[in-house]
The first five atom37 places (N, CA, C, CB, O) and aatype in JSON, in Angstrom:
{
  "aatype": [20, 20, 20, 20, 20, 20, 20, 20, 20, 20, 20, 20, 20, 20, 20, 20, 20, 20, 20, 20, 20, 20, 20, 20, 20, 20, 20, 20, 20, 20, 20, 20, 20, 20, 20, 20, 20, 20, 20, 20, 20, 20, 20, 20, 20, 20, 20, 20, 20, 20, 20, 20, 20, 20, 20, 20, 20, 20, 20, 20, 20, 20, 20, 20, 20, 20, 20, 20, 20, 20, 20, 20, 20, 20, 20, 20, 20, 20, 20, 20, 20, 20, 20, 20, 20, 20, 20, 20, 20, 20, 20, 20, 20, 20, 20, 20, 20, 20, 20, 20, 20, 20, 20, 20, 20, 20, 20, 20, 20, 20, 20, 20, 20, 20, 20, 20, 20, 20, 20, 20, 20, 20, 20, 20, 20, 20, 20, 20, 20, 20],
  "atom_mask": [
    [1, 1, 1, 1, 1],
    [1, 1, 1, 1, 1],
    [1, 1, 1, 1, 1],
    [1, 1, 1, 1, 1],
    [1, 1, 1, 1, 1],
    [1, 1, 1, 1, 1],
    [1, 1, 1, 1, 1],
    [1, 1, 1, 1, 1],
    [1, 1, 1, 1, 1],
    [1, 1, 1, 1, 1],
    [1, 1, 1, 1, 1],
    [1, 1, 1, 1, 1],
    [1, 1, 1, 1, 1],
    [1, 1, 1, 1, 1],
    [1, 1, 1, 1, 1],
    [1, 1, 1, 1, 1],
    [1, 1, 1, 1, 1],
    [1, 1, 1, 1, 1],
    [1, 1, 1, 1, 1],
    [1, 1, 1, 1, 1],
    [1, 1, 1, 1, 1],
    [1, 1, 1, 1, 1],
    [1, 1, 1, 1, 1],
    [1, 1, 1, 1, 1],
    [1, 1, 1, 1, 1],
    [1, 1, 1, 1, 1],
    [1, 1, 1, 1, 1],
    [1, 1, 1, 1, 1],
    [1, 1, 1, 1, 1],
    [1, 1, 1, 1, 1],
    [1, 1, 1, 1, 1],
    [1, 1, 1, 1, 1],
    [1, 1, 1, 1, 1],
    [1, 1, 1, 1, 1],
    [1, 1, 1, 1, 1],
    [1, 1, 1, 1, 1],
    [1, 1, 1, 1, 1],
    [1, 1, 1, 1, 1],
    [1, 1, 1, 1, 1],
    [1, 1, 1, 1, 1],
    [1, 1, 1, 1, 1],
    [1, 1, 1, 1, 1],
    [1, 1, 1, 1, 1],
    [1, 1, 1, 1, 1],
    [1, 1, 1, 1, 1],
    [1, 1, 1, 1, 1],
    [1, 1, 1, 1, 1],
    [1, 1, 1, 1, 1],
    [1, 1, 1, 1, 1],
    [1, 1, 1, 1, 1],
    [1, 1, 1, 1, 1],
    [1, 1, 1, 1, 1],
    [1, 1, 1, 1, 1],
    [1, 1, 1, 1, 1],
    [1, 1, 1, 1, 1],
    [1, 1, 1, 1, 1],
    [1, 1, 1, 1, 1],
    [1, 1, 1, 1, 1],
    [1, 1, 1, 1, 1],
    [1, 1, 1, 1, 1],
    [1, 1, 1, 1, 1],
    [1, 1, 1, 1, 1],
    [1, 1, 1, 1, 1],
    [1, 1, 1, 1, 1],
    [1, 1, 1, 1, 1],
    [1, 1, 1, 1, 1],
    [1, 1, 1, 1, 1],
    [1, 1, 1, 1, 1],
    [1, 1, 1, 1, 1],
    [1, 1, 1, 1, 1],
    [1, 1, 1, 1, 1],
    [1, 1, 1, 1, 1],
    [1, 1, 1, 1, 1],
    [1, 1, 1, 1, 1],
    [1, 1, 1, 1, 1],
    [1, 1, 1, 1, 1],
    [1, 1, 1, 1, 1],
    [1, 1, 1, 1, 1],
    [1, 1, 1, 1, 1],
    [1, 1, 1, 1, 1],
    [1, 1, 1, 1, 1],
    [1, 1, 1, 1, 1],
    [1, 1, 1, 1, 1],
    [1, 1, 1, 1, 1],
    [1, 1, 1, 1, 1],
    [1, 1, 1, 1, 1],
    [1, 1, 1, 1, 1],
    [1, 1, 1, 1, 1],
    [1, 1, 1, 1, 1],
    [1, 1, 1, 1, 1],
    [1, 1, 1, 1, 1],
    [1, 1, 1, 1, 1],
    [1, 1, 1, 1, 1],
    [1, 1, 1, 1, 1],
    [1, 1, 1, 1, 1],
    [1, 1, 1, 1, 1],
    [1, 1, 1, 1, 1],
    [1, 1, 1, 1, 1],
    [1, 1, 1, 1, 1],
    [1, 1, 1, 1, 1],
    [1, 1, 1, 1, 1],
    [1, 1, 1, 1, 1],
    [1, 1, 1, 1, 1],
    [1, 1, 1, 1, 1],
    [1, 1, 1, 1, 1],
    [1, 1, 1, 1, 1],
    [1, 1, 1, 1, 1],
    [1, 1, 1, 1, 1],
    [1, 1, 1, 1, 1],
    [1, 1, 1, 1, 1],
    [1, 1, 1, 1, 1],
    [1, 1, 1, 1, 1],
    [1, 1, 1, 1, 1],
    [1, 1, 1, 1, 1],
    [1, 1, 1, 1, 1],
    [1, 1, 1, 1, 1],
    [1, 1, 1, 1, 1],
    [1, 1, 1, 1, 1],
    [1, 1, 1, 1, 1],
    [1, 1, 1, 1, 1],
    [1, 1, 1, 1, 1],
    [1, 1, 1, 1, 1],
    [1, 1, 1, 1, 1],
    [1, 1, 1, 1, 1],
    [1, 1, 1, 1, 1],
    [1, 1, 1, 1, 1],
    [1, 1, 1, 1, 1],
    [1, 1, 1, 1, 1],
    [1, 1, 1, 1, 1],
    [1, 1, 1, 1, 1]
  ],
  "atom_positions": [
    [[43.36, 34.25, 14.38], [42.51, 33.11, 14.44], [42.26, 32.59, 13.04], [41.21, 33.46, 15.15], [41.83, 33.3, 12.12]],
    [[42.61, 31.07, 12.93], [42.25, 30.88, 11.46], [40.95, 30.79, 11.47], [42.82, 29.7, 10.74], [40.21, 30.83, 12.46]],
    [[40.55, 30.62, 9.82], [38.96, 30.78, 9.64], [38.17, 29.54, 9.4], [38.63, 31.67, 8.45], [38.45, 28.87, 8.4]],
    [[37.14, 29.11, 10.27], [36.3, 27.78, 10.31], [35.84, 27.39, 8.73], [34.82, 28.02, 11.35], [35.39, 28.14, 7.86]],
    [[36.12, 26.02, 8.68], [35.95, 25.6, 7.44], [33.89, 25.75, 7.55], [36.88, 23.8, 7.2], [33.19, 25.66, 8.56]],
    [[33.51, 25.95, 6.34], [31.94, 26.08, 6.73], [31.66, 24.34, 6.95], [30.78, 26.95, 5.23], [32.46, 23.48, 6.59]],
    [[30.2, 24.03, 7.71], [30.16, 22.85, 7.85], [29.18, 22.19, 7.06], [30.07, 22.65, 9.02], [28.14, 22.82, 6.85]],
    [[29.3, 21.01, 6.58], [28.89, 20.34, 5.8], [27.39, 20.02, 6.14], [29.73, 19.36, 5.69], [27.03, 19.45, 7.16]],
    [[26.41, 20.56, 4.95], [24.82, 20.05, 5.93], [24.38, 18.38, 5.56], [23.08, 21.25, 5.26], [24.45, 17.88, 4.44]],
    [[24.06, 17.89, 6.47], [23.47, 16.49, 6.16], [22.67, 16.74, 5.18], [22.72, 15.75, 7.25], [22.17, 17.81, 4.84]],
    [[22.56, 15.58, 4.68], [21.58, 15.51, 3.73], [20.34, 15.2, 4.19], [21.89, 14.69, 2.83], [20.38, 14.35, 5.07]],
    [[18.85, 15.72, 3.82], [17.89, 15.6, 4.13], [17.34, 14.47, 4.05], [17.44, 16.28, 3.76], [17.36, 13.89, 2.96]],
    [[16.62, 13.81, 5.32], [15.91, 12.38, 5.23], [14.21, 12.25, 3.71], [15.16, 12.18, 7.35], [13.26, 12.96, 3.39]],
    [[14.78, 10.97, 3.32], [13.66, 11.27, 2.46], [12.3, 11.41, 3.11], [13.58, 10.26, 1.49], [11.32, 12.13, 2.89]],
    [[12.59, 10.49, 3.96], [11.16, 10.6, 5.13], [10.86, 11.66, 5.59], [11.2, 9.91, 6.4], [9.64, 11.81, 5.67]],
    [[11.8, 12.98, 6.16], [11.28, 14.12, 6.4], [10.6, 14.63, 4.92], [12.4, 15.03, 7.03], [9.53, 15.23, 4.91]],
    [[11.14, 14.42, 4.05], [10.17, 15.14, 2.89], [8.67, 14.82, 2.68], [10.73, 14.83, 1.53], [7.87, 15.46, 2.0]],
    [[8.51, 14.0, 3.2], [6.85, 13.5, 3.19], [6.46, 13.89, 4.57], [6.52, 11.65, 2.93], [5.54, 13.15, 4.93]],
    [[6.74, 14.66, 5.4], [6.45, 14.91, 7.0], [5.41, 16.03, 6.82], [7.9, 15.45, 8.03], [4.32, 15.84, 7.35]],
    [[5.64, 17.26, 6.07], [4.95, 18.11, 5.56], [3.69, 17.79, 4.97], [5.62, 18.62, 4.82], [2.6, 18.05, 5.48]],
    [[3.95, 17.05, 3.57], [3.06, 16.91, 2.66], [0.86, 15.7, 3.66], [4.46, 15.8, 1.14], [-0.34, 15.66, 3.42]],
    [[2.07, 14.98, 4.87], [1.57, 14.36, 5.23], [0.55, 15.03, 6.71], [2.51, 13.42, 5.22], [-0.5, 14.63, 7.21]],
    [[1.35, 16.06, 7.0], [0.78, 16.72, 8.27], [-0.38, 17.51, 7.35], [2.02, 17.83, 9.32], [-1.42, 17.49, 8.0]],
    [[-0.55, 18.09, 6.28], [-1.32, 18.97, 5.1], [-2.83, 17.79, 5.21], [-0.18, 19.02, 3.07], [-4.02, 17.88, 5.52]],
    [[-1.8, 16.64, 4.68], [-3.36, 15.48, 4.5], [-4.03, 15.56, 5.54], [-3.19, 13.76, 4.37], [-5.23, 15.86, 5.5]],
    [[-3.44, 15.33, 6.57], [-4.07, 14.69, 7.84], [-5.06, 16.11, 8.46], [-2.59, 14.06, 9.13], [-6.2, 15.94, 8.91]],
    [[-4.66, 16.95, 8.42], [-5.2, 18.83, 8.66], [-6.52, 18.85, 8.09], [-4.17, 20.26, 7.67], [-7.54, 19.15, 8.71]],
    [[-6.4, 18.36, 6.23], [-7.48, 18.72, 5.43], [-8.38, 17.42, 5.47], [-7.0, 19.18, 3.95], [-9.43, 17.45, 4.82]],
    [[-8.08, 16.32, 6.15], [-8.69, 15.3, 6.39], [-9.84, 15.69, 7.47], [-7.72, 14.29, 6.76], [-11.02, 15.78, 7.14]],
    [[-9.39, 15.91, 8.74], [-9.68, 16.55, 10.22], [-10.64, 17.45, 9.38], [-8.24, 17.41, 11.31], [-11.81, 17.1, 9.5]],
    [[-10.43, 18.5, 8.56], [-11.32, 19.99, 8.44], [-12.34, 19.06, 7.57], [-10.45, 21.73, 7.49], [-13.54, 19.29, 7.68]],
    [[-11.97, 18.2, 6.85], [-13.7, 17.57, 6.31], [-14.43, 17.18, 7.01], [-13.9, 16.49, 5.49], [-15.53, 17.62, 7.34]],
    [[-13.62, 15.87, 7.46], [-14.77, 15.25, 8.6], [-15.04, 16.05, 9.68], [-14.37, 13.92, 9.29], [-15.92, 15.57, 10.4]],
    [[-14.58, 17.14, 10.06], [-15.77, 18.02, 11.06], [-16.8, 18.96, 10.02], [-14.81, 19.33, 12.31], [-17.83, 19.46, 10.47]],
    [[-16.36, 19.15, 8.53], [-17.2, 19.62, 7.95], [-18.13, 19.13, 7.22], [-16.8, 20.2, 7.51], [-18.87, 19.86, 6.56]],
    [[-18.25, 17.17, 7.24], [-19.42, 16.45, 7.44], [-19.2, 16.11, 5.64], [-20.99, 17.43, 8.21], [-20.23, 15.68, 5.13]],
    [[-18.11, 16.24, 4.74], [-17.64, 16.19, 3.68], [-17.53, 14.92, 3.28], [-16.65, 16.82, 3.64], [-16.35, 14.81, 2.93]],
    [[-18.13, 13.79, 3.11], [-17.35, 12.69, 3.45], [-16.23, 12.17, 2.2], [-18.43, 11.55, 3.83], [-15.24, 11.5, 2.5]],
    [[-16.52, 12.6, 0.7], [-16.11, 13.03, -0.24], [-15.13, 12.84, -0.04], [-16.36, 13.95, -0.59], [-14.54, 11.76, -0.07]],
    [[-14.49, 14.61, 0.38], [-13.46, 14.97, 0.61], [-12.7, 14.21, 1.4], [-13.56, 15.96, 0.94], [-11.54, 13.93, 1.11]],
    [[-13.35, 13.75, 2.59], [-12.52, 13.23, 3.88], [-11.43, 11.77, 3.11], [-13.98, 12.54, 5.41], [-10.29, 11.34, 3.24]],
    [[-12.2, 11.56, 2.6], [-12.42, 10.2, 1.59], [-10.68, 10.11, 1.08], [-13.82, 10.58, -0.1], [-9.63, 9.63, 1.52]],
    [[-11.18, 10.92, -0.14], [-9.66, 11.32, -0.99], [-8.64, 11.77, 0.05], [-9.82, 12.71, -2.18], [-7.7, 10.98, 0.11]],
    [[-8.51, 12.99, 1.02], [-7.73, 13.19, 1.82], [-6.91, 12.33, 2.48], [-8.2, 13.69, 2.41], [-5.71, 12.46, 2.72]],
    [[-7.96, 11.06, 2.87], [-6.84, 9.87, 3.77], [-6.63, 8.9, 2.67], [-7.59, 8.88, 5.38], [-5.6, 8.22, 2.71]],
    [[-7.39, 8.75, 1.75], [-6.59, 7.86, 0.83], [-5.29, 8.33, 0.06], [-7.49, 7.45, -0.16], [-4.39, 7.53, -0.16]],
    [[-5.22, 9.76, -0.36], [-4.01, 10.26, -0.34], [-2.99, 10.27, 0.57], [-4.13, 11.16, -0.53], [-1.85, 10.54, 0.18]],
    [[-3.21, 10.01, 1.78], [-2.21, 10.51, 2.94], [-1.91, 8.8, 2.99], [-2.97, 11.55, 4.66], [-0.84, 8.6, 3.55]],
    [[-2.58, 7.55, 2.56], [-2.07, 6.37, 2.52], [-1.4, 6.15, 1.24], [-3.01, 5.46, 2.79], [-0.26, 5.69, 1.25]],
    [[-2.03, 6.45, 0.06], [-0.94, 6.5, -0.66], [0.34, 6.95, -1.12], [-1.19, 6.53, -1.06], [1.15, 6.17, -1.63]],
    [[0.62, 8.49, -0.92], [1.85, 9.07, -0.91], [2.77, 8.45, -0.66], [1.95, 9.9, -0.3], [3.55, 8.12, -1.55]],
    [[2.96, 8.11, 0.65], [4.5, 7.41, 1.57], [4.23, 6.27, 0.72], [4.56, 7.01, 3.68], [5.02, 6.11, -0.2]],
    [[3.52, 5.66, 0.8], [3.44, 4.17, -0.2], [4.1, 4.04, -1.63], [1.88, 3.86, -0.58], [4.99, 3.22, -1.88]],
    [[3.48, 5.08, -2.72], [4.44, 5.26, -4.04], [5.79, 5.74, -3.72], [3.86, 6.34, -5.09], [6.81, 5.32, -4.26]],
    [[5.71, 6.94, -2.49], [7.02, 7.23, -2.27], [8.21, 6.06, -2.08], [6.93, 8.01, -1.16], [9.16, 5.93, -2.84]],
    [[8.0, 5.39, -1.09], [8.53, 4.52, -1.07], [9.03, 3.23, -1.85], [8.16, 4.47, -0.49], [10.14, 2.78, -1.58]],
    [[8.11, 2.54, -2.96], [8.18, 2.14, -3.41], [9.2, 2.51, -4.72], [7.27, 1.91, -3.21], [9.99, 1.67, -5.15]],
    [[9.08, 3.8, -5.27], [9.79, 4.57, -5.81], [11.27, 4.33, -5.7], [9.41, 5.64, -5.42], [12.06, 3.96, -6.57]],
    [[11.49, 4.65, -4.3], [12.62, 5.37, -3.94], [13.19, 3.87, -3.17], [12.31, 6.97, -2.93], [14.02, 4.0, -2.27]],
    [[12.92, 3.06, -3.38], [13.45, 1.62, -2.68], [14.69, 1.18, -3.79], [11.97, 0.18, -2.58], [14.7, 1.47, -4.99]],
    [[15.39, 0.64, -3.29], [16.5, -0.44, -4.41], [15.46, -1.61, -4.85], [18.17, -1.39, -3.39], [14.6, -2.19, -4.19]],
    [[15.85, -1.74, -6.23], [14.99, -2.66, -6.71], [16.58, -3.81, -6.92], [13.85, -2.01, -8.3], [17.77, -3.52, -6.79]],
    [[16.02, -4.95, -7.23], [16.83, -5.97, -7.35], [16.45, -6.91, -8.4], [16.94, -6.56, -6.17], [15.27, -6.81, -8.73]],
    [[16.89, -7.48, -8.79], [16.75, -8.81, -9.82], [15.58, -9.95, -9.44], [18.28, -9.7, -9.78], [15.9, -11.04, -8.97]],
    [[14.44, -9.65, -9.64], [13.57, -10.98, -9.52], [12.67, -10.24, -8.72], [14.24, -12.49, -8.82], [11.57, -10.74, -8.93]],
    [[12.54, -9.21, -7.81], [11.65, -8.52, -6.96], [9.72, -8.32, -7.9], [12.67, -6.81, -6.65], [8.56, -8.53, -7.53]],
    [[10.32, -7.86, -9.07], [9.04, -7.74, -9.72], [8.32, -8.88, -10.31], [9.16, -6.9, -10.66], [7.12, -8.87, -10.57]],
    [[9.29, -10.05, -10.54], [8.34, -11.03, -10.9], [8.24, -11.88, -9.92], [8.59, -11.69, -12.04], [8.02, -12.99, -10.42]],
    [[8.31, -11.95, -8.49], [8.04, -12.57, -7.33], [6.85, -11.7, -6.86], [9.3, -12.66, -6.35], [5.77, -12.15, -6.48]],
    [[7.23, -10.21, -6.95], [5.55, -9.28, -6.75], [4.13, -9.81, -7.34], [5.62, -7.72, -7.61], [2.99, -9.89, -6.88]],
    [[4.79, -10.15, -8.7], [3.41, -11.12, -9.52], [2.8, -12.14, -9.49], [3.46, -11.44, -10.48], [1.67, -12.5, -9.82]],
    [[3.97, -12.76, -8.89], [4.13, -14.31, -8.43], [2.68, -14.06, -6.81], [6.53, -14.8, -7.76], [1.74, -14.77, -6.47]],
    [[3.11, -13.0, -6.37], [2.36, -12.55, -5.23], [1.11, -11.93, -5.33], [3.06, -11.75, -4.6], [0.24, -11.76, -4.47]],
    [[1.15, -11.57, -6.7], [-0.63, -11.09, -6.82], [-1.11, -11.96, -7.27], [-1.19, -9.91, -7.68], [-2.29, -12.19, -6.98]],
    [[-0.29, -12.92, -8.32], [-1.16, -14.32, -8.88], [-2.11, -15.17, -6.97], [0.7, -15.94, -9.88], [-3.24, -15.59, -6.74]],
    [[-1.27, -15.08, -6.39], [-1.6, -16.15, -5.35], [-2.71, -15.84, -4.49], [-0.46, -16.42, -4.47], [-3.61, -16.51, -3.98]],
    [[-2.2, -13.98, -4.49], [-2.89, -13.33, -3.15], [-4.18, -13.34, -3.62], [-2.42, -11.77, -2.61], [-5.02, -13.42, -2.72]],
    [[-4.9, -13.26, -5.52], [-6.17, -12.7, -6.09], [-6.5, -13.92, -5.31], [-6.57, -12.43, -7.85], [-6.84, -13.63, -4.16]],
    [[-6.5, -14.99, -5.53], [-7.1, -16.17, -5.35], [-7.83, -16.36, -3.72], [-5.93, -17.22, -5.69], [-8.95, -16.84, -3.54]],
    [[-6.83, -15.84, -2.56], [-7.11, -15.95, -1.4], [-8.59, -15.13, -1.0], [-5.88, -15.5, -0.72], [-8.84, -15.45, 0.16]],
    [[-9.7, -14.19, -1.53], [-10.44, -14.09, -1.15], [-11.75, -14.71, -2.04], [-10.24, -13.02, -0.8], [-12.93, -14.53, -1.74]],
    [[-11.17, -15.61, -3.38], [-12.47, -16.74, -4.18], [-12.36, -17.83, -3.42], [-12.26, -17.31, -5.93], [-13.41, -18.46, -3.32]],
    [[-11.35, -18.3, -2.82], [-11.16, -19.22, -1.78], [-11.86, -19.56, -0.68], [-10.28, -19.0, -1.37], [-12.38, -20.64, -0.39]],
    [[-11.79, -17.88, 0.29], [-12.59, -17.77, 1.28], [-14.08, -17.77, 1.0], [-12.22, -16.71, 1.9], [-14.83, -18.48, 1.67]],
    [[-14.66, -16.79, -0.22], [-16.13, -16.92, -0.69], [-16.54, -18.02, -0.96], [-16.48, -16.28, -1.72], [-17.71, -18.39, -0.87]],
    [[-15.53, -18.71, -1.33], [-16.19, -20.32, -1.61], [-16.41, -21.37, -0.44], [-15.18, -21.15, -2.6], [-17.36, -22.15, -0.53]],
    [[-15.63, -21.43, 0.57], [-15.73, -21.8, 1.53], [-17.1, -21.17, 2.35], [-14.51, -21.64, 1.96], [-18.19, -21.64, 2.68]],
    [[-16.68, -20.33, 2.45], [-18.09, -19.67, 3.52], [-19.18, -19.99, 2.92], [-18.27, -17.96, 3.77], [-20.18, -20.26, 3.58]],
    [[-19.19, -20.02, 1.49], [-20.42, -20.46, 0.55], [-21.24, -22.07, 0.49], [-19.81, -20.25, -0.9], [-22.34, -22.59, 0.3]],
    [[-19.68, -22.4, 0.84], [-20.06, -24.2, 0.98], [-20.33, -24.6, 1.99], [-19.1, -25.19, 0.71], [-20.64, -25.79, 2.09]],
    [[-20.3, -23.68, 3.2], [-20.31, -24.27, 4.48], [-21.55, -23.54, 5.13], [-18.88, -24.09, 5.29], [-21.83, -23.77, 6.31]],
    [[-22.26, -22.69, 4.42], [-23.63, -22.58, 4.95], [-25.23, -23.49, 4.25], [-23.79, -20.98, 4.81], [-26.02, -23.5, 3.31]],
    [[-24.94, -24.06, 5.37], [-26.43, -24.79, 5.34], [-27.51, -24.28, 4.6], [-27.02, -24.86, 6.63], [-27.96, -23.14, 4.76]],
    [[-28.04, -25.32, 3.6], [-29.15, -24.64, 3.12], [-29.34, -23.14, 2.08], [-29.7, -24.45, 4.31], [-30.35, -22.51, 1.76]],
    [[-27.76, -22.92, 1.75], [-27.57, -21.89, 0.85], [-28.03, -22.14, -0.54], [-26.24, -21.58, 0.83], [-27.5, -22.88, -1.37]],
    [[-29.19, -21.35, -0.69], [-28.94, -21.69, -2.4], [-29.25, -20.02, -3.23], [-30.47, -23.21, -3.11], [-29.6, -18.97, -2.71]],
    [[-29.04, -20.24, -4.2], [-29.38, -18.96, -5.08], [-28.65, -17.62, -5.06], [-30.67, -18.58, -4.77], [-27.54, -17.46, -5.57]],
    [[-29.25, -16.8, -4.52], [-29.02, -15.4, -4.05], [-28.0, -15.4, -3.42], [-29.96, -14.79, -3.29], [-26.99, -15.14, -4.06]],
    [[-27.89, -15.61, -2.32], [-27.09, -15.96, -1.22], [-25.82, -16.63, -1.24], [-27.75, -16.62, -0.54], [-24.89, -16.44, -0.46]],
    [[-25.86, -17.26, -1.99], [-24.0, -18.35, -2.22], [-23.82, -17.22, -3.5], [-24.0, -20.95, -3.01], [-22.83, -16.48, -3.47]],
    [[-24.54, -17.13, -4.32], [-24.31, -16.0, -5.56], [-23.56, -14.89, -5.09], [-25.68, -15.36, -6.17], [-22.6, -14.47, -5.74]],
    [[-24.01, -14.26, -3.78], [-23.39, -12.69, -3.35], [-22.33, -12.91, -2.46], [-24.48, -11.62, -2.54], [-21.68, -11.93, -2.1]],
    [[-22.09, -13.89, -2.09], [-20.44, -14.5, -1.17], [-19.71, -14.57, -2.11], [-20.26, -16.12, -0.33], [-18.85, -13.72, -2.35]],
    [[-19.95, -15.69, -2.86], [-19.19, -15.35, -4.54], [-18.64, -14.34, -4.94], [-19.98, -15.33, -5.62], [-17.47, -13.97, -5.06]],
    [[-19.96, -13.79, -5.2], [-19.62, -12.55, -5.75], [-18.23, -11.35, -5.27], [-20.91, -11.96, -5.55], [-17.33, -10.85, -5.94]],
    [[-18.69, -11.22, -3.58], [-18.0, -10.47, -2.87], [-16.47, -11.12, -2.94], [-18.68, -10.35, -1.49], [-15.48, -10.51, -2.53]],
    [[-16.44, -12.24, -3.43], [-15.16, -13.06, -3.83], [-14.27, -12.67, -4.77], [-15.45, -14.25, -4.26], [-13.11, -12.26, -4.66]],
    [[-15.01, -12.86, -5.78], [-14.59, -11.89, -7.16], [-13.87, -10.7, -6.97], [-15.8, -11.35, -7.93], [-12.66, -10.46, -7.08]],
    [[-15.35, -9.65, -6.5], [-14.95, -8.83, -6.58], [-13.8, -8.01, -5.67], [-15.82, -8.55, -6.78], [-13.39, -6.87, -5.84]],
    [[-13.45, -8.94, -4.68], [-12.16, -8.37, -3.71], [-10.47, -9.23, -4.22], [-12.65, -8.93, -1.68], [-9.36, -9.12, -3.69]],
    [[-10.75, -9.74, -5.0], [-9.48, -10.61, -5.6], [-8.63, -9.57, -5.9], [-9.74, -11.61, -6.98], [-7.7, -9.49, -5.11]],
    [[-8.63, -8.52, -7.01], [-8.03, -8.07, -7.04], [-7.08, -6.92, -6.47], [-8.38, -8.22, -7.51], [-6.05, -6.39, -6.88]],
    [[-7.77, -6.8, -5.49], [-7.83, -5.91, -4.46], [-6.13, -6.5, -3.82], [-9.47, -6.13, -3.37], [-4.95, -6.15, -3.75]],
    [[-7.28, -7.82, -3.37], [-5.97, -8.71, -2.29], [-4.62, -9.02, -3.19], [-6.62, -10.57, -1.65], [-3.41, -8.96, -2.99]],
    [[-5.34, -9.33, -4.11], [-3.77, -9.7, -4.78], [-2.62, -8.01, -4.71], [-4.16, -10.31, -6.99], [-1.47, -7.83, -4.32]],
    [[-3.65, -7.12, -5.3], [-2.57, -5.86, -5.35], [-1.78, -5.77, -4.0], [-3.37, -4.32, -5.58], [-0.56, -5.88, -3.97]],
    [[-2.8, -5.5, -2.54], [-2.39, -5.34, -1.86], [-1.13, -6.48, -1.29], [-3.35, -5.01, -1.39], [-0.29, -6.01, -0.52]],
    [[-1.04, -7.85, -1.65], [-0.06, -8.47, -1.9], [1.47, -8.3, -2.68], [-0.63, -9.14, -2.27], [2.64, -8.22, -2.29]],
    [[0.88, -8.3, -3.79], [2.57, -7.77, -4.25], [2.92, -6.6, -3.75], [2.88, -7.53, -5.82], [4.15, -6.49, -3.74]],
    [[2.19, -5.38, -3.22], [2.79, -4.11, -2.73], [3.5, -4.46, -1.42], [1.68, -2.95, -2.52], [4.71, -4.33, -1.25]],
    [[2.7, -4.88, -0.57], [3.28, -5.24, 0.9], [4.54, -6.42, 0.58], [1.84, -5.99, 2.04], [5.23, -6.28, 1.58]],
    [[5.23, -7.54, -0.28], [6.08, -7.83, -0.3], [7.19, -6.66, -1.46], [5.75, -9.18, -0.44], [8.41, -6.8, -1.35]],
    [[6.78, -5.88, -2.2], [7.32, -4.93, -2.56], [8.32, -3.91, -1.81], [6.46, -4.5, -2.94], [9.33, -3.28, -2.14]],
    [[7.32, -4.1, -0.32], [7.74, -2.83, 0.51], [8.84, -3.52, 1.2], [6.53, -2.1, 1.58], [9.86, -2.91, 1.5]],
    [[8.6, -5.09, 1.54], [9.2, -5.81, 2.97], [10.65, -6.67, 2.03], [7.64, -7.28, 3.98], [11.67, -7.1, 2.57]],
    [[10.39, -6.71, 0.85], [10.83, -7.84, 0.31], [12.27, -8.1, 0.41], [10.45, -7.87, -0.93], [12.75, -7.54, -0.57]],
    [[13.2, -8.65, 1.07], [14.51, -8.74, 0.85], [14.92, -9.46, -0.04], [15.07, -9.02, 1.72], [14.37, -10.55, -0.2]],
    [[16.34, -8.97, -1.12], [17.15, -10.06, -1.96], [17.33, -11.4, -1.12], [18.7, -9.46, -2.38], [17.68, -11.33, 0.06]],
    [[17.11, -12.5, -1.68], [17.58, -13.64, -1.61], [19.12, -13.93, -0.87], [17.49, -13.99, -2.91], [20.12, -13.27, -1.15]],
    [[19.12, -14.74, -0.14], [20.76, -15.32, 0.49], [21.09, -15.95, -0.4], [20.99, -16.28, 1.82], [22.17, -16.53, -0.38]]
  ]
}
């Protein structure tokens, strides 16, 4: 009988490599919030959202123009929640002071937020150009 060539192992999905790290988050997430941690619980799922996220981003093909269309995408996206504060601000009756001040405000202070979360999500989706 001749002898079987050994067989070649696939190569491992990158996605299984985060299957582990991610079942760990989600475990030590669960054991806070029944242990009333909120702290902990906190970091746990914000880790378990960020991981696959850098992972990915990481490990994506980058292309010619992707990063300055990402910017192009946080320039636009900051703007979309001073937009909305301003609107909601202008359109309540009888607003003055305090009140149009902290819509504002909450304007400001989520811009950058939206914009990040903008260039990341076309980061993730973004296809080269036809």
């Amino acid at each position: 009988m001749p002898p079987t060539p050994p067989r070649e192992r696939e190569p491992l999905s990158l996605n299984a490599l985060l299957l582990v790290p991610a079942l760990l988050m989600a475990a030590g997430a669960c054991v806070a919030v029944a242990a009333r941690h909120v702290a902990l619980a906190a970091a746990f799922t914000g880790t378990l959202v960020l991981v696959p996220l850098v992972f990915r981003l990481w490990t994506r093909p980058w292309y010619r123009g992707l990063v300055l269309r990402g910017l192009g995408l946080f320039i636009a996206g900051m703007h979309l929640p001073m937009l909305t504060g301003g609107v909601l601000a202008y359109g309540r009756i009888g607003c003055e002071g305090a009140d149009c001040g902290q819509t504002l405000l909450w304007g400001i202070v989520l811009a950058p937020v939206a914009g990040a979360v903008c260039s990341v999500v076309y980061w993730l989706v973004g296809r080269p150009p036809v």
